[in-house]
């Protein structure tokens, strides 16, 4: 009986040239306990790239939401304010005339009240937005307003303050 | 290079009680942050969640250097700017102007540093570009600070400039 089995196994093994099949059922198997292979300590990015995961939050996958839009706007307005600061700081060094001269020249042009108001709004809004939203960020940092409902409520309040104060500044 | 020194030594200076408060509250933030997330995304609290070993959550992965001392300084500076920015525009004087120059430049330097670290990741753009970008940022920040302080001392200063522009009505 066992001889038949052994022969049969050899047959199939030869036929399929493989270790699988019935052969594996007959051969004694010894299980040796082994520690799980140590997980390679890739960084967060490398691990996600290896797994083929897209960058999160992925802009073409994730729908725009108020939360994420207000967040990226804080970064954008911070960068606009930085631009103002760099222009003034480097301008003071490299411009041939004093900043005051350019302001006087602008006054001489009489560009008109409407243009000035629109211009003031465009200049002021990044500051009012970053200012009020900066306070919102700092409130989060001390643990306030962190429920989703409060995040939305403070978001709307911040937008009201930002547009409102920019509007007031644009007409004074 | 005073700026570089300030920035490099900033984390070493202990901000005392304020820092402790912020660190404490930041841990509150983590705890409170998790609670609503469970409620809103019910899939997250399914059993699969418990497959992840709890110690994985407390594993801290830092993007660059140790940021735990720099963070409270960044926040303290931001808090001070809530008062400083309106004050410097409302009552222009050389002290406010110079404080605003130093505060703004350090604040935007740290801010843009975070932007560079986020977007110019070595794993994506290689090792050289991030270093180049940060070097350029130091150059820009130092030049801007120098220019602003020069402007505050030798010219009309930041606060008066803003007021003068805003006074143009026609
Ligand atoms: C007026 C008072 C201001 C307050 C209260 C304030 C507050 C803040 C806060 C809290 C953050 C960090 C946001 C976060 O947690 O991700 C931030 C980021 C930033 N701020 Fe300000 N800021 C102010 C003024 C300014 C000014 C005048 C500038 C430019 C000269 C500026 C440029 C930036 C930049 C570039 C960032 C980085 C954006 C990012 O990393 O996403 N901020 N601000």
XYZ file of C-alpha atoms and ligand atoms in Angstrom:
385
model
C 0.000 0.000 0.000
C 2.632 2.469 1.018
C 4.759 1.397 -1.896
C 1.974 2.249 -4.292
C 1.582 5.642 -2.716
C 5.272 6.294 -2.817
C 5.436 5.367 -6.465
C 2.399 7.418 -7.317
C 3.929 10.400 -5.632
C 7.159 10.039 -7.487
C 5.168 9.890 -10.683
C 3.287 13.111 -10.058
C 6.399 14.792 -8.784
C 8.216 13.935 -11.964
C 5.300 14.955 -14.123
C 4.824 18.397 -12.600
C 8.412 18.921 -11.474
C 7.130 20.540 -8.334
C 7.258 20.078 -4.603
C 3.541 20.588 -4.248
C 0.936 17.944 -4.945
C 0.515 14.804 -2.917
C 4.204 14.560 -2.144
C 3.953 17.216 0.468
C 1.181 15.322 2.204
C 3.311 12.261 2.722
C 6.578 13.768 3.690
C 6.977 14.449 7.379
C 6.917 18.113 8.180
C 8.610 19.650 11.147
C 7.311 23.011 12.296
C 9.950 25.135 13.873
C 8.854 28.204 15.831
C 10.479 31.300 14.469
C 10.181 34.927 15.503
C 8.198 37.059 13.038
C 10.471 38.868 10.625
C 11.355 42.320 12.000
C 9.404 45.026 10.202
C 11.825 47.161 8.292
C 11.866 50.625 9.802
C 11.212 52.729 6.744
C 10.029 56.256 7.350
C 6.382 57.207 6.971
C 6.871 58.371 3.388
C 8.988 55.451 2.217
C 6.562 52.906 3.670
C 3.570 54.533 1.978
C 5.422 54.764 -1.323
C 6.331 51.064 -1.109
C 2.652 50.254 -0.525
C 1.661 52.406 -3.494
C -0.415 54.733 -1.345
C -1.025 58.226 -2.710
C 0.025 61.299 -0.778
C -2.596 62.402 1.735
C -4.654 64.595 1.519
C -4.642 63.864 -2.204
C -6.099 66.861 -4.007
C -7.487 64.968 -7.020
C -9.055 62.287 -4.810
C -10.233 64.163 -1.740
C -13.187 66.527 -2.154
C -12.543 70.125 -1.110
C -14.043 70.828 2.325
C -14.272 74.025 4.331
C -11.803 72.654 6.884
C -9.045 71.890 4.405
C -9.676 75.033 2.350
C -9.404 77.338 5.386
C -6.263 75.491 6.407
C -4.448 75.897 3.097
C -5.632 79.528 2.927
C -3.834 80.201 6.194
C -0.631 78.998 4.577
C -1.348 80.988 1.403
C -2.078 84.233 3.289
C 1.033 83.674 5.433
C 3.060 83.464 2.246
C 1.425 86.603 0.795
C 2.237 88.532 4.006
C 5.793 87.203 3.779
C 5.937 88.537 0.219
C 4.898 92.033 1.437
C 7.552 91.899 4.135
C 10.327 90.800 1.786
C 9.352 93.470 -0.778
C 9.486 96.225 1.863
C 12.690 94.937 3.477
C 14.657 94.390 0.265
C 13.023 97.396 -1.431
C 14.347 99.649 1.316
C 17.869 98.516 0.382
C 17.814 98.186 -3.408
C 15.308 100.818 -4.616
C 16.998 103.980 -5.910
C 14.552 106.298 -4.120
C 13.014 106.175 -0.668
C 9.718 104.316 -0.198
C 8.137 107.670 0.667
C 8.975 108.974 -2.803
C 6.961 106.170 -4.394
C 4.025 106.771 -2.052
C 4.083 110.480 -2.961
C 4.201 109.558 -6.649
C 1.181 107.287 -6.205
C -0.704 110.132 -4.549
C 0.157 112.405 -7.503
C -1.342 109.897 -9.944
C -4.848 110.287 -8.454
C -5.771 106.715 -9.367
C -9.253 107.246 -7.933
C -11.084 106.300 -4.766
C -12.606 103.087 -6.102
C -9.319 101.703 -7.387
C -7.654 102.602 -4.079
C -10.405 100.950 -2.052
C -10.217 97.771 -4.113
C -6.430 97.858 -3.832
C -6.600 98.372 -0.071
C -9.035 95.472 0.259
C -6.745 93.177 -1.746
C -3.756 94.241 0.367
C -5.576 94.083 3.722
C -7.497 90.841 3.308
C -4.511 88.443 3.601
C -3.593 90.183 6.875
C -7.106 90.197 8.343
C -7.623 86.568 7.316
C -4.265 85.402 8.707
C -4.777 87.481 11.851
C -8.221 86.104 12.795
C -7.460 82.607 11.611
C -4.113 82.733 13.437
C -6.057 83.368 16.660
C -8.272 80.382 15.743
C -5.165 78.206 15.281
C -3.730 79.330 18.618
C -7.057 78.552 20.325
C -6.811 75.012 18.955
C -3.264 74.800 20.272
C -4.504 75.327 23.840
C -7.265 72.761 23.295
C -10.227 75.030 22.523
C -12.899 74.637 19.799
C -11.705 71.237 18.640
C -15.057 69.530 18.013
C -16.037 69.418 14.354
C -19.058 71.625 15.039
C -16.871 74.245 16.726
C -14.311 74.013 13.942
C -17.040 74.975 11.458
C -18.568 77.631 13.721
C -15.251 79.350 14.387
C -14.503 79.003 10.672
C -17.602 80.992 9.718
C -16.970 83.525 12.498
C -13.382 83.955 11.314
C -14.495 84.489 7.697
C -17.003 87.113 8.839
C -14.352 88.953 10.847
C -11.761 88.662 8.068
C -14.023 89.990 5.284
C -15.622 92.539 7.620
C -12.416 94.042 8.922
C -10.844 94.061 5.440
C -13.949 95.858 4.133
C -13.753 98.477 6.910
C -10.022 98.966 6.295
C -10.587 99.364 2.560
C -12.820 102.423 2.997
C -10.916 104.306 5.707
C 24.087 86.765 11.179
C 22.356 87.721 14.369
C 19.217 86.174 12.961
C 20.821 82.805 12.403
C 22.102 82.872 15.975
C 18.706 83.778 17.349
C 17.052 81.033 15.378
C 19.632 78.418 16.261
C 19.650 79.218 19.954
C 15.935 79.763 20.282
C 15.108 76.177 21.256
C 17.744 76.250 23.973
C 16.066 79.096 25.782
C 13.488 77.789 28.175
C 10.218 79.624 27.920
C 9.388 78.626 31.490
C 5.834 78.228 32.660
C 4.327 79.223 29.358
C 6.088 76.398 27.595
C 4.924 73.890 30.164
C 1.357 75.037 29.786
C 1.477 74.659 26.046
C 3.026 71.223 26.223
C 0.341 70.136 28.639
C -2.401 71.523 26.470
C -0.945 69.890 23.388
C -1.464 66.525 24.983
C -5.040 67.511 25.754
C -5.336 68.305 22.101
C -4.356 64.786 21.116
C -6.800 63.182 23.489
C -9.684 65.434 22.550
C -8.928 65.076 18.896
C -9.464 61.343 18.933
C -12.871 61.320 20.590
C -14.959 63.005 17.889
C -13.079 61.149 15.142
C -14.410 57.852 16.450
C -17.943 59.124 16.368
C -17.790 60.674 12.926
C -15.986 57.944 11.034
C -17.517 54.801 12.389
C -15.332 52.706 10.089
C -12.316 53.846 12.031
C -13.552 52.372 15.269
C -14.327 48.954 13.744
C -12.336 46.022 15.146
C -9.584 46.431 12.532
C -8.528 49.398 14.595
C -7.413 47.226 17.446
C -5.067 45.262 15.188
C -2.693 48.180 15.333
C -0.539 47.933 18.412
C -1.295 50.859 20.723
C 2.350 51.835 21.036
C 2.320 52.690 17.322
C 0.303 55.796 18.146
C 2.742 57.160 20.667
C 5.664 56.634 18.355
C 6.926 60.108 17.541
C 8.420 60.619 14.125
C 10.139 63.947 13.752
C 10.516 65.563 10.360
C 13.826 67.203 11.162
C 15.418 68.143 14.449
C 13.732 68.026 17.857
C 10.828 70.398 17.517
C 9.348 70.074 20.993
C 11.121 73.137 22.368
C 10.810 75.244 19.248
C 7.054 74.773 19.049
C 6.165 76.716 22.233
C 8.467 79.527 21.110
C 6.688 79.712 17.753
C 3.336 79.875 19.492
C 4.492 82.489 22.021
C 5.759 84.636 19.167
C 2.448 84.285 17.292
C 0.516 85.268 20.438
C 2.668 88.371 20.874
C 1.973 89.366 17.271
C -1.780 89.507 17.938
C -1.035 92.666 19.949
C 2.103 93.840 18.160
C 0.709 94.108 14.620
C -2.251 96.416 15.466
C -0.119 98.406 17.941
C 2.635 99.069 15.408
C 0.088 100.343 12.894
C -1.961 102.344 15.412
C 0.976 104.029 17.176
C 4.042 104.068 14.891
C 7.350 104.422 16.724
C 10.816 102.967 16.339
C 10.440 100.450 19.160
C 7.236 98.934 17.771
C 8.664 99.068 14.253
C 11.794 97.133 15.211
C 9.876 94.655 17.356
C 7.527 94.074 14.438
C 10.448 93.611 12.040
C 12.148 91.022 14.264
C 8.896 89.217 15.157
C 7.610 89.084 11.562
C 10.877 87.834 10.100
C 11.385 85.109 12.700
C 7.698 84.129 12.395
C 7.760 83.884 8.590
C 11.150 82.169 8.667
C 9.761 79.396 10.849
C 6.589 79.320 8.747
C 8.419 78.982 5.440
C 10.778 76.449 6.976
C 7.698 74.283 7.655
C 6.550 74.859 4.078
C 9.928 73.778 2.659
C 10.047 70.702 4.912
C 6.502 69.773 3.794
C 6.917 70.208 0.052
C 10.630 69.692 -0.658
C 10.896 66.216 0.859
C 14.269 64.486 0.315
C 12.482 61.256 -0.640
C 10.841 63.100 -3.558
C 13.318 65.787 -4.622
C 16.624 64.389 -3.387
C 18.926 65.561 -0.632
C 20.352 68.693 -2.215
C 17.290 70.780 -3.079
C 15.895 70.969 0.501
C 19.279 72.146 1.777
C 19.492 74.700 -1.005
C 15.961 75.950 -0.293
C 16.640 76.297 3.432
C 19.922 78.080 2.723
C 18.132 80.469 0.397
C 15.480 81.033 3.073
C 18.163 82.032 5.610
C 19.572 84.466 3.057
C 16.142 85.982 2.342
C 15.199 86.221 6.026
C 18.502 87.845 7.010
C 18.350 90.313 4.108
C 14.754 91.213 4.870
C 15.459 91.740 8.574
C 18.486 93.876 7.784
C 16.502 95.915 5.262
C 13.582 96.466 7.633
C 15.759 97.590 10.538
C 17.709 99.884 8.202
C 14.371 101.274 7.026
C 13.102 101.728 10.596
C 16.245 103.577 11.689
C 17.086 105.623 8.586
C 13.652 106.121 7.047
C 10.052 106.538 8.195
C 9.638 102.930 9.421
C 7.029 100.207 8.854
C 4.116 101.673 10.835
C 4.273 105.144 9.260
C 4.644 103.618 5.787
C 1.416 101.645 6.176
C -0.378 104.718 7.562
C 0.953 106.927 4.775
C -0.243 104.533 2.083
C -3.612 104.173 3.788
C -3.972 107.953 4.001
C -4.038 108.221 0.194
C -7.700 108.733 -0.642
C -7.785 109.839 -4.254
C -0.703 89.285 12.939
C -0.568 88.284 13.743
C -0.253 86.882 13.268
C -0.677 85.771 13.884
C -1.543 85.698 15.137
C -0.159 84.641 13.158
C -0.367 83.328 13.498
C 0.141 82.254 12.829
C 0.035 80.890 13.267
C -0.637 80.433 14.552
C 0.641 80.114 12.343
C 0.796 78.603 12.387
C -0.362 77.914 11.751
C -0.322 76.440 12.003
O -0.498 76.044 13.169
O -0.122 75.691 11.037
C 1.140 80.975 11.309
C 1.808 80.562 10.192
C 2.434 81.396 9.302
N 2.447 82.779 9.335
Fe 1.509 83.908 10.690
N 0.567 85.087 12.081
C 0.549 86.462 12.117
C 1.176 87.309 11.224
C 1.987 86.897 10.185
C 2.747 87.780 9.340
C 2.808 89.316 9.490
C 3.397 86.994 8.421
C 4.331 87.381 7.328
C 5.293 88.246 7.460
C 3.038 85.616 8.698
C 3.489 84.538 7.981
C 3.205 83.231 8.283
C 3.687 82.089 7.526
C 4.563 82.123 6.279
C 3.189 80.949 8.161
C 3.432 79.503 7.774
C 2.235 78.895 7.125
C 2.242 77.392 7.275
O 3.200 76.812 7.791
O 1.252 76.801 6.869
N 2.191 85.600 9.773
N 0.830 82.277 11.627
